[in-house]
Amino acid sequence: MAILPSSTRTIPEIAHVPRHIAVIMDGNGRWAKQRFMPRIMGHQRGVESLRATVRACRDLGVEYLTVFAFSSENWRRPVDEVSFLMSLFLKMLEREVASLHKNNIRLKIIGDRSRFDDTLQQTMGDAEALTSGNTGLTLTIAANYGGRWDMMHAVHSLLQDHPELATSFSEDDLQPYLSMGDVPEPDLFIRTGGEMRISNFMLWQLAYTELYFTDTLWPVFDRNELEKAIASYQHRERRFGRTSEQLLSVPAQS
Ligand code: IPE
Ligand code: IPE
Ligand code: MG
């Protein structure tokens, strides 16, 4: 796997339209509650927002969209809600994969899959295999994912392959073992639902990502909301540790 530039080791090129957007799709439960509906209706409705966001990203030329669907801490929720989310996930994969494939979208799933039942694991693998050659947008779904799990898992895997590195290894050694080690770090992070926290999402990869928080609840997030987030990103000054004056005088370089 090629080593990609890391934002802490090399200054990345800044794209006008973010190459990679990471989203915490939050607020499903509150959306449903506001309408006196069970929380699960919010999750169901959230699938439509995801569909619209995928389409908008593809149209806008975003290369990577990574969404947080289920965190390693979401197992703490009531059993009924967890099992609804699992069956929704399965249904969504079964129903959407053909259209993703038709639209040249590559689907990837990150997270610890070992806790999912066999059917879900199999369906995930099949969907990834079917779409693996696609060259359009890469949609990555984080399921039973946690940023700490990701880092721990990467270190374990690195040391399994390279026990000689146990006393000393570099960022470049570790990077290929991280879940998103083969794609550029997110340029823009969006969290819907009003909370201003990372909730254990891509802790490593968000090092220099521009953060955008909106009160809009995920089930009503749409293309217009996405464009607002991108417009906010386009007004940011990404300094990566340098001063504004340096940015004016020197083109992006390490
Ligand atoms: C996000 O919406 C979806 C998942 C975590 C699966 P929530 O279910 O967290 O919705 P709120 O935050 O309770 O409104
Ligand atoms: C984060 O949302 C996880 C997902 C959107 C999948 P949560 O609703 O679980 O986050 P907290 O618990 O409010 O931090
Ligand atoms: Mg929430």
PDB file of C-alpha atoms and ligand atoms in Angstrom:
ATOM      1  CA  MET A   1       0.000   0.000   0.000  1.00  0.00           C
ATOM      2  CA  ALA A   2       1.367   3.402  -0.986  1.00  0.00           C
ATOM      3  CA  ILE A   3       2.138   5.728   1.902  1.00  0.00           C
ATOM      4  CA  LEU A   4      -0.062   8.797   1.609  1.00  0.00           C
ATOM      5  CA  PRO A   5       1.070  12.174   2.869  1.00  0.00           C
ATOM      6  CA  SER A   6       0.152  12.648   6.525  1.00  0.00           C
ATOM      7  CA  SER A   7      -0.977  16.134   7.599  1.00  0.00           C
ATOM      8  CA  THR A   8       1.499  16.115  10.462  1.00  0.00           C
ATOM      9  CA  ARG A   9       4.432  15.077   8.265  1.00  0.00           C
ATOM     10  CA  THR A  10       3.761  16.853   4.961  1.00  0.00           C
ATOM     11  CA  ILE A  11       1.478  19.775   4.185  1.00  0.00           C
ATOM     12  CA  PRO A  12      -1.269  18.395   1.969  1.00  0.00           C
ATOM     13  CA  GLU A  13      -2.576  20.141  -1.103  1.00  0.00           C
ATOM     14  CA  ILE A  14      -5.781  21.990  -0.363  1.00  0.00           C
ATOM     15  CA  ALA A  15      -8.654  21.292  -2.687  1.00  0.00           C
ATOM     16  CA  HIS A  16     -11.411  23.860  -3.229  1.00  0.00           C
ATOM     17  CA  VAL A  17     -14.049  21.149  -3.008  1.00  0.00           C
ATOM     18  CA  PRO A  18     -13.106  18.850  -0.131  1.00  0.00           C
ATOM     19  CA  ARG A  19     -11.696  15.579  -1.421  1.00  0.00           C
ATOM     20  CA  HIS A  20     -12.802  13.717   1.675  1.00  0.00           C
ATOM     21  CA  ILE A  21     -15.805  14.494   3.900  1.00  0.00           C
ATOM     22  CA  ALA A  22     -16.425  12.653   7.177  1.00  0.00           C
ATOM     23  CA  VAL A  23     -19.878  12.827   8.746  1.00  0.00           C
ATOM     24  CA  ILE A  24     -21.328  11.985  12.152  1.00  0.00           C
ATOM     25  CA  MET A  25     -24.953  11.423  11.233  1.00  0.00           C
ATOM     26  CA  ASP A  26     -26.530  12.413  14.531  1.00  0.00           C
ATOM     27  CA  GLY A  27     -29.990  13.449  15.682  1.00  0.00           C
ATOM     28  CA  ASN A  28     -32.160  10.621  14.352  1.00  0.00           C
ATOM     29  CA  GLY A  29     -33.728   9.877  17.719  1.00  0.00           C
ATOM     30  CA  ARG A  30     -34.546  13.519  18.443  1.00  0.00           C
ATOM     31  CA  TRP A  31     -36.041  13.988  14.998  1.00  0.00           C
ATOM     32  CA  ALA A  32     -38.439  11.106  15.663  1.00  0.00           C
ATOM     33  CA  LYS A  33     -39.192  12.246  19.217  1.00  0.00           C
ATOM     34  CA  GLN A  34     -40.151  15.716  17.985  1.00  0.00           C
ATOM     35  CA  ARG A  35     -42.750  13.981  15.826  1.00  0.00           C
ATOM     36  CA  PHE A  36     -43.963  11.662  18.618  1.00  0.00           C
ATOM     37  CA  MET A  37     -42.583   8.687  16.742  1.00  0.00           C
ATOM     38  CA  PRO A  38     -40.340   5.892  18.020  1.00  0.00           C
ATOM     39  CA  ARG A  39     -36.595   6.588  17.688  1.00  0.00           C
ATOM     40  CA  ILE A  40     -36.214   3.891  15.068  1.00  0.00           C
ATOM     41  CA  MET A  41     -38.304   5.903  12.634  1.00  0.00           C
ATOM     42  CA  GLY A  42     -35.552   8.485  12.766  1.00  0.00           C
ATOM     43  CA  HIS A  43     -32.967   5.891  11.789  1.00  0.00           C
ATOM     44  CA  GLN A  44     -35.134   4.748   8.935  1.00  0.00           C
ATOM     45  CA  ARG A  45     -35.542   8.291   7.693  1.00  0.00           C
ATOM     46  CA  GLY A  46     -31.797   8.833   8.096  1.00  0.00           C
ATOM     47  CA  VAL A  47     -31.115   6.342   5.305  1.00  0.00           C
ATOM     48  CA  GLU A  48     -32.783   8.769   2.902  1.00  0.00           C
ATOM     49  CA  SER A  49     -30.498  11.583   4.024  1.00  0.00           C
ATOM     50  CA  LEU A  50     -27.537   9.316   3.416  1.00  0.00           C
ATOM     51  CA  ARG A  51     -28.773   8.529  -0.066  1.00  0.00           C
ATOM     52  CA  ALA A  52     -29.183  12.243  -0.843  1.00  0.00           C
ATOM     53  CA  THR A  53     -25.745  13.049   0.601  1.00  0.00           C
ATOM     54  CA  VAL A  54     -24.052  10.343  -1.460  1.00  0.00           C
ATOM     55  CA  ARG A  55     -25.695  11.692  -4.589  1.00  0.00           C
ATOM     56  CA  ALA A  56     -24.742  15.286  -3.776  1.00  0.00           C
ATOM     57  CA  CYS A  57     -21.126  14.335  -3.030  1.00  0.00           C
ATOM     58  CA  ARG A  58     -20.886  12.489  -6.299  1.00  0.00           C
ATOM     59  CA  ASP A  59     -22.306  15.472  -8.214  1.00  0.00           C
ATOM     60  CA  LEU A  60     -20.002  17.934  -6.467  1.00  0.00           C
ATOM     61  CA  GLY A  61     -16.881  15.899  -7.178  1.00  0.00           C
ATOM     62  CA  VAL A  62     -16.122  14.796  -3.622  1.00  0.00           C
ATOM     63  CA  GLU A  63     -13.910  11.707  -3.832  1.00  0.00           C
ATOM     64  CA  TYR A  64     -14.440  10.138  -0.407  1.00  0.00           C
ATOM     65  CA  LEU A  65     -17.451  10.235   1.898  1.00  0.00           C
ATOM     66  CA  THR A  66     -17.051   8.511   5.262  1.00  0.00           C
ATOM     67  CA  VAL A  67     -20.068   8.223   7.540  1.00  0.00           C
ATOM     68  CA  PHE A  68     -20.407   7.107  11.145  1.00  0.00           C
ATOM     69  CA  ALA A  69     -23.306   4.649  11.250  1.00  0.00           C
ATOM     70  CA  PHE A  70     -22.701   2.784  14.514  1.00  0.00           C
ATOM     71  CA  SER A  71     -20.039   3.457  17.106  1.00  0.00           C
ATOM     72  CA  SER A  72     -18.281   0.940  19.305  1.00  0.00           C
ATOM     73  CA  GLU A  73     -20.183   2.578  22.181  1.00  0.00           C
ATOM     74  CA  ASN A  74     -23.627   2.313  20.541  1.00  0.00           C
ATOM     75  CA  TRP A  75     -23.929  -1.278  21.840  1.00  0.00           C
ATOM     76  CA  ARG A  76     -24.826   0.428  25.117  1.00  0.00           C
ATOM     77  CA  ARG A  77     -28.228   1.367  23.688  1.00  0.00           C
ATOM     78  CA  PRO A  78     -31.418  -0.572  24.406  1.00  0.00           C
ATOM     79  CA  VAL A  79     -31.321  -4.054  22.862  1.00  0.00           C
ATOM     80  CA  ASP A  80     -34.343  -3.332  20.655  1.00  0.00           C
ATOM     81  CA  GLU A  81     -32.756  -0.258  19.134  1.00  0.00           C
ATOM     82  CA  VAL A  82     -29.476  -2.076  18.495  1.00  0.00           C
ATOM     83  CA  SER A  83     -31.231  -4.968  16.811  1.00  0.00           C
ATOM     84  CA  PHE A  84     -33.304  -2.580  14.690  1.00  0.00           C
ATOM     85  CA  LEU A  85     -30.117  -0.827  13.584  1.00  0.00           C
ATOM     86  CA  MET A  86     -28.538  -4.167  12.637  1.00  0.00           C
ATOM     87  CA  SER A  87     -31.514  -5.200  10.534  1.00  0.00           C
ATOM     88  CA  LEU A  88     -31.696  -1.746   8.949  1.00  0.00           C
ATOM     89  CA  PHE A  89     -28.035  -2.022   8.052  1.00  0.00           C
ATOM     90  CA  LEU A  90     -28.574  -5.401   6.436  1.00  0.00           C
ATOM     91  CA  LYS A  91     -31.657  -4.231   4.538  1.00  0.00           C
ATOM     92  CA  MET A  92     -29.891  -1.102   3.381  1.00  0.00           C
ATOM     93  CA  LEU A  93     -26.921  -3.077   2.049  1.00  0.00           C
ATOM     94  CA  GLU A  94     -29.170  -5.553   0.252  1.00  0.00           C
ATOM     95  CA  ARG A  95     -31.364  -2.849  -1.224  1.00  0.00           C
ATOM     96  CA  GLU A  96     -28.784  -0.217  -2.166  1.00  0.00           C
ATOM     97  CA  VAL A  97     -25.757  -2.122  -3.357  1.00  0.00           C
ATOM     98  CA  ALA A  98     -26.962  -2.578  -6.934  1.00  0.00           C
ATOM     99  CA  SER A  99     -27.615   1.117  -7.351  1.00  0.00           C
ATOM    100  CA  LEU A 100     -24.281   2.041  -5.762  1.00  0.00           C
ATOM    101  CA  HIS A 101     -22.592  -0.281  -8.208  1.00  0.00           C
ATOM    102  CA  LYS A 102     -24.526   1.136 -11.145  1.00  0.00           C
ATOM    103  CA  ASN A 103     -23.353   4.598 -10.129  1.00  0.00           C
ATOM    104  CA  ASN A 104     -19.693   3.516 -10.047  1.00  0.00           C
ATOM    105  CA  ILE A 105     -19.534   3.986  -6.256  1.00  0.00           C
ATOM    106  CA  ARG A 106     -17.069   1.915  -4.244  1.00  0.00           C
ATOM    107  CA  LEU A 107     -18.415   0.815  -0.877  1.00  0.00           C
ATOM    108  CA  LYS A 108     -16.134   0.132   2.054  1.00  0.00           C
ATOM    109  CA  ILE A 109     -16.928  -0.725   5.631  1.00  0.00           C
ATOM    110  CA  ILE A 110     -14.590   0.042   8.517  1.00  0.00           C
ATOM    111  CA  GLY A 111     -14.822  -1.110  12.119  1.00  0.00           C
ATOM    112  CA  ASP A 112     -14.655  -4.360  14.049  1.00  0.00           C
ATOM    113  CA  ARG A 113     -17.010  -6.676  12.172  1.00  0.00           C
ATOM    114  CA  SER A 114     -16.480  -9.672  14.397  1.00  0.00           C
ATOM    115  CA  ARG A 115     -19.408  -8.687  16.595  1.00  0.00           C
ATOM    116  CA  PHE A 116     -21.917  -8.677  13.729  1.00  0.00           C
ATOM    117  CA  ASP A 117     -23.853 -11.814  12.865  1.00  0.00           C
ATOM    118  CA  ASP A 118     -22.674 -14.030  10.017  1.00  0.00           C
ATOM    119  CA  THR A 119     -25.289 -12.877   7.511  1.00  0.00           C
ATOM    120  CA  LEU A 120     -24.402  -9.235   8.018  1.00  0.00           C
ATOM    121  CA  GLN A 121     -20.670  -9.948   7.787  1.00  0.00           C
ATOM    122  CA  GLN A 122     -21.209 -11.921   4.607  1.00  0.00           C
ATOM    123  CA  THR A 123     -23.384  -9.201   3.042  1.00  0.00           C
ATOM    124  CA  MET A 124     -20.793  -6.560   3.916  1.00  0.00           C
ATOM    125  CA  GLY A 125     -18.039  -8.590   2.283  1.00  0.00           C
ATOM    126  CA  ASP A 126     -20.143  -9.240  -0.826  1.00  0.00           C
ATOM    127  CA  ALA A 127     -21.057  -5.555  -1.224  1.00  0.00           C
ATOM    128  CA  GLU A 128     -17.410  -4.530  -0.932  1.00  0.00           C
ATOM    129  CA  ALA A 129     -16.305  -7.183  -3.396  1.00  0.00           C
ATOM    130  CA  LEU A 130     -18.949  -6.251  -5.952  1.00  0.00           C
ATOM    131  CA  THR A 131     -18.038  -2.554  -5.897  1.00  0.00           C
ATOM    132  CA  SER A 132     -14.280  -2.853  -5.338  1.00  0.00           C
ATOM    133  CA  GLY A 133     -13.350  -1.976  -8.918  1.00  0.00           C
ATOM    134  CA  ASN A 134     -15.505   1.159  -9.077  1.00  0.00           C
ATOM    135  CA  THR A 135     -13.715   4.429  -9.665  1.00  0.00           C
ATOM    136  CA  GLY A 136     -16.292   7.076  -8.674  1.00  0.00           C
ATOM    137  CA  LEU A 137     -17.019   8.196  -5.126  1.00  0.00           C
ATOM    138  CA  THR A 138     -15.738   5.960  -2.328  1.00  0.00           C
ATOM    139  CA  LEU A 139     -18.414   5.620   0.357  1.00  0.00           C
ATOM    140  CA  THR A 140     -17.041   4.288   3.623  1.00  0.00           C
ATOM    141  CA  ILE A 141     -19.450   3.252   6.355  1.00  0.00           C
ATOM    142  CA  ALA A 142     -18.042   3.104   9.877  1.00  0.00           C
ATOM    143  CA  ALA A 143     -19.850   0.335  11.744  1.00  0.00           C
ATOM    144  CA  ASN A 144     -18.826  -0.855  15.203  1.00  0.00           C
ATOM    145  CA  TYR A 145     -16.062   1.637  14.675  1.00  0.00           C
ATOM    146  CA  GLY A 146     -14.165   3.574  17.316  1.00  0.00           C
ATOM    147  CA  GLY A 147     -11.145   5.805  16.873  1.00  0.00           C
ATOM    148  CA  ARG A 148      -9.374   4.166  19.792  1.00  0.00           C
ATOM    149  CA  TRP A 149     -10.145   0.706  18.460  1.00  0.00           C
ATOM    150  CA  ASP A 150      -8.716   1.802  15.105  1.00  0.00           C
ATOM    151  CA  MET A 151      -5.422   2.922  16.615  1.00  0.00           C
ATOM    152  CA  MET A 152      -5.089  -0.084  18.914  1.00  0.00           C
ATOM    153  CA  HIS A 153      -5.912  -2.446  16.081  1.00  0.00           C
ATOM    154  CA  ALA A 154      -3.349  -0.757  13.836  1.00  0.00           C
ATOM    155  CA  VAL A 155      -0.598  -1.049  16.443  1.00  0.00           C
ATOM    156  CA  HIS A 156      -1.405  -4.717  17.085  1.00  0.00           C
ATOM    157  CA  SER A 157      -1.403  -5.530  13.373  1.00  0.00           C
ATOM    158  CA  LEU A 158       1.816  -3.613  12.730  1.00  0.00           C
ATOM    159  CA  LEU A 159       3.621  -5.446  15.523  1.00  0.00           C
ATOM    160  CA  GLN A 160       2.273  -8.772  14.390  1.00  0.00           C
ATOM    161  CA  ASP A 161       3.760  -8.177  10.932  1.00  0.00           C
ATOM    162  CA  HIS A 162       6.902  -6.458  12.221  1.00  0.00           C
ATOM    163  CA  PRO A 163       7.840  -7.611  15.728  1.00  0.00           C
ATOM    164  CA  GLU A 164      11.236  -5.975  15.183  1.00  0.00           C
ATOM    165  CA  LEU A 165       9.495  -2.558  15.379  1.00  0.00           C
ATOM    166  CA  ALA A 166       8.234  -3.130  18.941  1.00  0.00           C
ATOM    167  CA  THR A 167      10.620  -0.643  20.481  1.00  0.00           C
ATOM    168  CA  SER A 168      10.366   2.012  17.823  1.00  0.00           C
ATOM    169  CA  PHE A 169       8.096   2.718  14.877  1.00  0.00           C
ATOM    170  CA  SER A 170       7.140   5.800  12.906  1.00  0.00           C
ATOM    171  CA  GLU A 171       3.872   7.353  11.707  1.00  0.00           C
ATOM    172  CA  ASP A 172       4.703   6.070   8.242  1.00  0.00           C
ATOM    173  CA  ASP A 173       5.048   2.531   9.597  1.00  0.00           C
ATOM    174  CA  LEU A 174       1.675   2.739  11.337  1.00  0.00           C
ATOM    175  CA  GLN A 175      -0.367   4.523   8.697  1.00  0.00           C
ATOM    176  CA  PRO A 176      -0.988   1.578   6.353  1.00  0.00           C
ATOM    177  CA  TYR A 177      -2.508  -0.348   9.271  1.00  0.00           C
ATOM    178  CA  LEU A 178      -5.093   2.307  10.125  1.00  0.00           C
ATOM    179  CA  SER A 179      -8.613   1.828   8.720  1.00  0.00           C
ATOM    180  CA  MET A 180      -8.313   4.744   6.342  1.00  0.00           C
ATOM    181  CA  GLY A 181      -4.594   4.393   5.731  1.00  0.00           C
ATOM    182  CA  ASP A 182      -5.028   4.304   1.968  1.00  0.00           C
ATOM    183  CA  VAL A 183      -7.074   7.489   1.516  1.00  0.00           C
ATOM    184  CA  PRO A 184      -6.338  11.170   2.147  1.00  0.00           C
ATOM    185  CA  GLU A 185      -7.308  12.452   5.591  1.00  0.00           C
ATOM    186  CA  PRO A 186     -10.727  14.151   5.750  1.00  0.00           C
ATOM    187  CA  ASP A 187     -10.702  17.818   4.700  1.00  0.00           C
ATOM    188  CA  LEU A 188     -14.109  18.480   6.212  1.00  0.00           C
ATOM    189  CA  PHE A 189     -15.870  16.915   9.195  1.00  0.00           C
ATOM    190  CA  ILE A 190     -19.605  17.488   9.613  1.00  0.00           C
ATOM    191  CA  ARG A 191     -21.615  16.637  12.712  1.00  0.00           C
ATOM    192  CA  THR A 192     -25.360  17.104  12.574  1.00  0.00           C
ATOM    193  CA  GLY A 193     -27.646  17.169  15.603  1.00  0.00           C
ATOM    194  CA  GLY A 194     -26.046  20.009  17.549  1.00  0.00           C
ATOM    195  CA  GLU A 195     -23.533  18.143  19.735  1.00  0.00           C
ATOM    196  CA  MET A 196     -20.023  19.501  19.572  1.00  0.00           C
ATOM    197  CA  ARG A 197     -17.950  16.406  20.099  1.00  0.00           C
ATOM    198  CA  ILE A 198     -16.096  13.765  18.146  1.00  0.00           C
ATOM    199  CA  SER A 199     -17.627  10.744  19.964  1.00  0.00           C
ATOM    200  CA  ASN A 200     -14.610   8.531  19.237  1.00  0.00           C
ATOM    201  CA  PHE A 201     -14.807   8.937  15.446  1.00  0.00           C
ATOM    202  CA  MET A 202     -11.564   8.961  13.361  1.00  0.00           C
ATOM    203  CA  LEU A 203      -9.375  10.341  16.158  1.00  0.00           C
ATOM    204  CA  TRP A 204      -6.143   9.913  14.251  1.00  0.00           C
ATOM    205  CA  GLN A 205      -7.389  11.048  10.855  1.00  0.00           C
ATOM    206  CA  LEU A 206      -9.122  14.231  12.046  1.00  0.00           C
ATOM    207  CA  ALA A 207      -5.840  15.789  13.206  1.00  0.00           C
ATOM    208  CA  TYR A 208      -6.088  18.734  10.766  1.00  0.00           C
ATOM    209  CA  THR A 209      -9.628  18.363   9.470  1.00  0.00           C
ATOM    210  CA  GLU A 210     -11.885  21.445   9.391  1.00  0.00           C
ATOM    211  CA  LEU A 211     -14.749  20.863  11.822  1.00  0.00           C
ATOM    212  CA  TYR A 212     -18.325  21.922  11.055  1.00  0.00           C
ATOM    213  CA  PHE A 213     -21.203  21.497  13.469  1.00  0.00           C
ATOM    214  CA  THR A 214     -24.839  22.109  12.642  1.00  0.00           C
ATOM    215  CA  ASP A 215     -28.021  21.911  14.711  1.00  0.00           C
ATOM    216  CA  THR A 216     -29.815  20.363  11.738  1.00  0.00           C
ATOM    217  CA  LEU A 217     -30.886  16.835  12.632  1.00  0.00           C
ATOM    218  CA  TRP A 218     -29.609  14.107  10.323  1.00  0.00           C
ATOM    219  CA  PRO A 219     -33.024  13.047   8.920  1.00  0.00           C
ATOM    220  CA  VAL A 220     -33.487  16.545   7.460  1.00  0.00           C
ATOM    221  CA  PHE A 221     -29.906  17.026   6.271  1.00  0.00           C
ATOM    222  CA  ASP A 222     -29.915  17.522   2.502  1.00  0.00           C
ATOM    223  CA  ARG A 223     -27.907  18.838  -0.433  1.00  0.00           C
ATOM    224  CA  ASN A 224     -28.474  22.429   0.612  1.00  0.00           C
ATOM    225  CA  GLU A 225     -27.104  21.691   4.105  1.00  0.00           C
ATOM    226  CA  LEU A 226     -24.115  19.938   2.575  1.00  0.00           C
ATOM    227  CA  GLU A 227     -23.427  22.926   0.361  1.00  0.00           C
ATOM    228  CA  LYS A 228     -23.544  25.201   3.425  1.00  0.00           C
ATOM    229  CA  ALA A 229     -20.946  23.036   5.138  1.00  0.00           C
ATOM    230  CA  ILE A 230     -18.720  23.082   2.055  1.00  0.00           C
ATOM    231  CA  ALA A 231     -19.107  26.871   1.764  1.00  0.00           C
ATOM    232  CA  SER A 232     -17.986  27.214   5.389  1.00  0.00           C
ATOM    233  CA  TYR A 233     -14.977  24.986   4.635  1.00  0.00           C
ATOM    234  CA  GLN A 234     -14.096  27.146   1.656  1.00  0.00           C
ATOM    235  CA  HIS A 235     -13.752  30.183   3.925  1.00  0.00           C
ATOM    236  CA  ARG A 236     -11.336  28.533   6.319  1.00  0.00           C
ATOM    237  CA  GLU A 237      -7.629  29.216   6.334  1.00  0.00           C
ATOM    238  CA  ARG A 238      -5.877  25.872   6.628  1.00  0.00           C
ATOM    239  CA  ARG A 239      -2.491  26.671   8.087  1.00  0.00           C
ATOM    240  CA  PHE A 240      -1.208  23.270   9.250  1.00  0.00           C
ATOM    241  CA  GLY A 241       0.914  24.966  11.873  1.00  0.00           C
ATOM    242  CA  ARG A 242       2.186  27.867   9.778  1.00  0.00           C
ATOM    243  CA  THR A 243       1.318  31.563   9.998  1.00  0.00           C
ATOM    244  CA  SER A 244      -1.075  33.435   7.719  1.00  0.00           C
ATOM    245  CA  GLU A 245       1.846  35.447   6.354  1.00  0.00           C
ATOM    246  CA  GLN A 246       3.612  32.296   5.286  1.00  0.00           C
ATOM    247  CA  LEU A 247       0.519  31.155   3.410  1.00  0.00           C
ATOM    248  CA  LEU A 248       0.457  34.388   1.440  1.00  0.00           C
ATOM    249  CA  SER A 249       4.055  34.125   0.374  1.00  0.00           C
ATOM    250  CA  VAL A 250       4.619  30.411  -0.161  1.00  0.00           C
ATOM    251  CA  PRO A 251       2.529  27.899  -2.104  1.00  0.00           C
ATOM    252  CA  ALA A 252       1.573  24.730  -0.164  1.00  0.00           C
ATOM    253  CA  GLN A 253       4.708  22.760   0.651  1.00  0.00           C
ATOM    254  CA  SER A 254       6.172  20.841   3.542  1.00  0.00           C
TER     255      SER A 254
HETATM  256  C1  IPE B   1     -27.495   8.885  15.300  1.00  0.00           C
HETATM  257  O1  IPE B   1     -28.687   9.353  15.800  1.00  0.00           O
HETATM  258  C2  IPE B   1     -27.601   7.475  14.804  1.00  0.00           C
HETATM  259  C3  IPE B   1     -26.865   6.480  15.595  1.00  0.00           C
HETATM  260  C4  IPE B   1     -26.097   6.727  16.612  1.00  0.00           C
HETATM  261  C5  IPE B   1     -27.007   5.109  15.192  1.00  0.00           C
HETATM  262  P1  IPE B   1     -29.064   9.162  17.319  1.00  0.00           P
HETATM  263  O2  IPE B   1     -29.815   7.867  17.461  1.00  0.00           O
HETATM  264  O3  IPE B   1     -27.868   9.281  18.190  1.00  0.00           O
HETATM  265  O4  IPE B   1     -30.044  10.368  17.570  1.00  0.00           O
HETATM  266  P2  IPE B   1     -30.128  11.281  18.855  1.00  0.00           P
HETATM  267  O5  IPE B   1     -28.761  11.837  19.079  1.00  0.00           O
HETATM  268  O6  IPE B   1     -30.580  10.408  19.984  1.00  0.00           O
HETATM  269  O7  IPE B   1     -31.147  12.315  18.480  1.00  0.00           O
HETATM  270  C1  IPE B   2     -22.208   9.140  17.371  1.00  0.00           C
HETATM  271  O1  IPE B   2     -23.479   9.537  17.788  1.00  0.00           O
HETATM  272  C2  IPE B   2     -22.260   7.840  16.651  1.00  0.00           C
HETATM  273  C3  IPE B   2     -23.026   7.829  15.415  1.00  0.00           C
HETATM  274  C4  IPE B   2     -23.630   8.825  14.819  1.00  0.00           C
HETATM  275  C5  IPE B   2     -23.077   6.550  14.782  1.00  0.00           C
HETATM  276  P1  IPE B   2     -23.984   9.259  19.258  1.00  0.00           P
HETATM  277  O2  IPE B   2     -25.357   9.828  19.348  1.00  0.00           O
HETATM  278  O3  IPE B   2     -23.839   7.822  19.605  1.00  0.00           O
HETATM  279  O4  IPE B   2     -22.956  10.098  20.138  1.00  0.00           O
HETATM  280  P2  IPE B   2     -23.037  10.582  21.641  1.00  0.00           P
HETATM  281  O5  IPE B   2     -23.394   9.381  22.463  1.00  0.00           O
HETATM  282  O6  IPE B   2     -24.121  11.619  21.724  1.00  0.00           O
HETATM  283  O7  IPE B   2     -21.696  11.151  21.925  1.00  0.00           O
HETATM  284 MG    MG B   3     -26.986  10.863  19.091  1.00  0.00          MG
END
